[in-house]
PDB file of C-alpha atoms in Angstrom:
ATOM      1  CA  MET A 305     119.712  99.001  95.886  1.00 56.00           C
ATOM      2  CA  ALA A 306     119.154 101.400  98.683  1.00 54.00           C
ATOM      3  CA  CYS A 307     122.106 100.725 101.185  1.00 60.00           C
ATOM      4  CA  LYS A 308     123.846  98.046 103.115  1.00 65.00           C
ATOM      5  CA  ASP A 309     123.017  99.475 106.573  1.00 69.00           C
ATOM      6  CA  ASP A 310     120.133  97.390 108.062  1.00 69.00           C
ATOM      7  CA  ILE A 311     119.567  99.945 110.694  1.00 73.00           C
ATOM      8  CA  ILE A 312     118.636 102.494 107.829  1.00 77.00           C
ATOM      9  CA  LYS A 313     116.769  99.750 106.092  1.00 84.00           C
ATOM     10  CA  LYS A 314     114.424  99.399 109.227  1.00 87.00           C
ATOM     11  CA  ASN A 315     113.208 102.764 108.453  1.00 88.00           C
ATOM     12  CA  ARG A 316     110.474 102.738 105.691  1.00 89.00           C
ATOM     13  CA  GLU A 317     110.110 106.654 105.327  1.00 89.00           C
ATOM     14  CA  HIS A 318     114.107 107.083 104.931  1.00 90.00           C
ATOM     15  CA  ILE A 319     114.011 104.487 102.156  1.00 89.00           C
ATOM     16  CA  GLU A 320     111.135 105.978 100.405  1.00 88.00           C
ATOM     17  CA  LYS A 321     112.835 109.348 100.300  1.00 89.00           C
ATOM     18  CA  LEU A 322     115.892 107.908  99.109  1.00 89.00           C
ATOM     19  CA  ALA A 323     114.022 106.061  96.487  1.00 89.00           C
ATOM     20  CA  ALA A 324     112.297 109.331  95.382  1.00 87.00           C
ATOM     21  CA  LYS A 325     115.618 110.952  95.135  1.00 88.00           C
ATOM     22  CA  VAL A 326     116.917 108.141  92.920  1.00 88.00           C
ATOM     23  CA  ALA A 327     113.661 108.405  90.637  1.00 87.00           C
ATOM     24  CA  LYS A 328     113.929 112.195  90.354  1.00 84.00           C
ATOM     25  CA  ALA A 329     117.598 111.806  89.255  1.00 85.00           C
ATOM     26  CA  THR A 330     117.066 108.812  86.776  1.00 85.00           C
ATOM     27  CA  GLY A 331     113.625 109.398  85.518  1.00 85.00           C
ATOM     28  CA  GLU A 332     112.586 106.001  86.455  1.00 87.00           C
ATOM     29  CA  GLU A 333     109.724 104.640  88.607  1.00 88.00           C
ATOM     30  CA  LEU A 334     110.749 102.513  91.571  1.00 91.00           C
ATOM     31  CA  GLN A 335     109.227 100.346  93.983  1.00 91.00           C
ATOM     32  CA  VAL A 336     109.808  99.955  97.569  1.00 91.00           C
ATOM     33  CA  TYR A 337     109.662  96.475  98.973  1.00 92.00           C
ATOM     34  CA  SER A 338     110.011  94.825 102.422  1.00 91.00           C
ATOM     35  CA  THR A 339     111.559  91.453 103.602  1.00 89.00           C
ATOM     36  CA  VAL A 340     111.119  90.074 107.033  1.00 88.00           C
ATOM     37  CA  THR A 341     114.349  88.667 108.522  1.00 84.00           C
ATOM     38  CA  TRP A 342     115.370  87.793 112.071  1.00 85.00           C
ATOM     39  CA  GLU A 343     116.409  91.544 112.602  1.00 77.00           C
ATOM     40  CA  GLY A 344     112.670  92.614 111.819  1.00 85.00           C
ATOM     41  CA  GLU A 345     111.199  94.260 108.601  1.00 90.00           C
ATOM     42  CA  LEU A 346     113.738  95.559 106.330  1.00 91.00           C
ATOM     43  CA  PHE A 347     113.038  98.045 103.303  1.00 92.00           C
ATOM     44  CA  ASP A 348     114.998  98.393  99.894  1.00 91.00           C
ATOM     45  CA  PHE A 349     113.884  99.788  96.573  1.00 92.00           C
ATOM     46  CA  GLU A 350     114.524  98.718  92.875  1.00 92.00           C
ATOM     47  CA  ALA A 351     113.017  99.424  89.431  1.00 91.00           C
ATOM     48  CA  GLN A 352     109.321  99.036  89.213  1.00 86.00           C
ATOM     49  CA  GLY A 353     107.980  95.990  87.625  1.00 83.00           C
ATOM     50  CA  ILE A 354     110.108  93.322  89.272  1.00 86.00           C
ATOM     51  CA  PRO A 355     107.728  90.709  90.839  1.00 87.00           C
ATOM     52  CA  ARG A 356     107.654  90.817  94.456  1.00 85.00           C
ATOM     53  CA  GLU A 357     105.394  89.667  97.273  1.00 83.00           C
ATOM     54  CA  LYS A 358     105.785  92.629  99.351  1.00 88.00           C
ATOM     55  CA  VAL A 359     105.687  95.643  97.554  1.00 88.00           C
ATOM     56  CA  VAL A 360     104.759  98.423  99.849  1.00 88.00           C
ATOM     57  CA  SER A 361     104.783 101.691  97.723  1.00 86.00           C
ATOM     58  CA  ILE A 362     105.464 102.625  94.203  1.00 86.00           C
ATOM     59  CA  ILE A 363     107.695 105.943  93.687  1.00 84.00           C
ATOM     60  CA  LYS A 364     106.231 107.203  90.301  1.00 77.00           C
ATOM     61  CA  VAL A 365     106.011 110.788  88.439  1.00 67.00           C
ATOM     62  CA  ASP A 366     102.844 112.709  88.717  1.00 67.00           C
ATOM     63  CA  GLY A 367     103.894 115.754  86.517  1.00 60.00           C
ATOM     64  CA  ASN A 368     107.517 116.779  87.911  1.00 60.00           C
ATOM     65  CA  ILE A 369     106.802 115.458  91.480  1.00 57.00           C
ATOM     66  CA  TYR A 370     107.806 111.856  92.461  1.00 56.00           C
ATOM     67  CA  GLU A 371     105.429 110.509  95.067  1.00 58.00           C
ATOM     68  CA  ALA A 372     104.892 107.370  96.946  1.00 56.00           C
ATOM     69  CA  GLN A 373     101.573 105.546  96.164  1.00 56.00           C
ATOM     70  CA  TYR A 374     101.057 102.899  98.996  1.00 55.00           C
ATOM     71  CA  ILE A 375      99.683  99.480  98.243  1.00 58.00           C
ATOM     72  CA  ALA A 376      97.998  97.831 101.064  1.00 47.00           C
TER      73      ALA A 376
END
């Protein structure tokens, strides 16, 4: 959902910022997840609630502020 550029997808902080912007624009809660490939760990985001093994953070609303809540 985020982008097709694997260099950007390696940057977790950048993907979380993109997810927060999309969440603010759409009003939906999103989850950031990672996948491990031969290129390394890649991050992306999607609507919250889709079953994933490696969800790393949830971008959700707290009042009018969307923030990442990390999952260990």
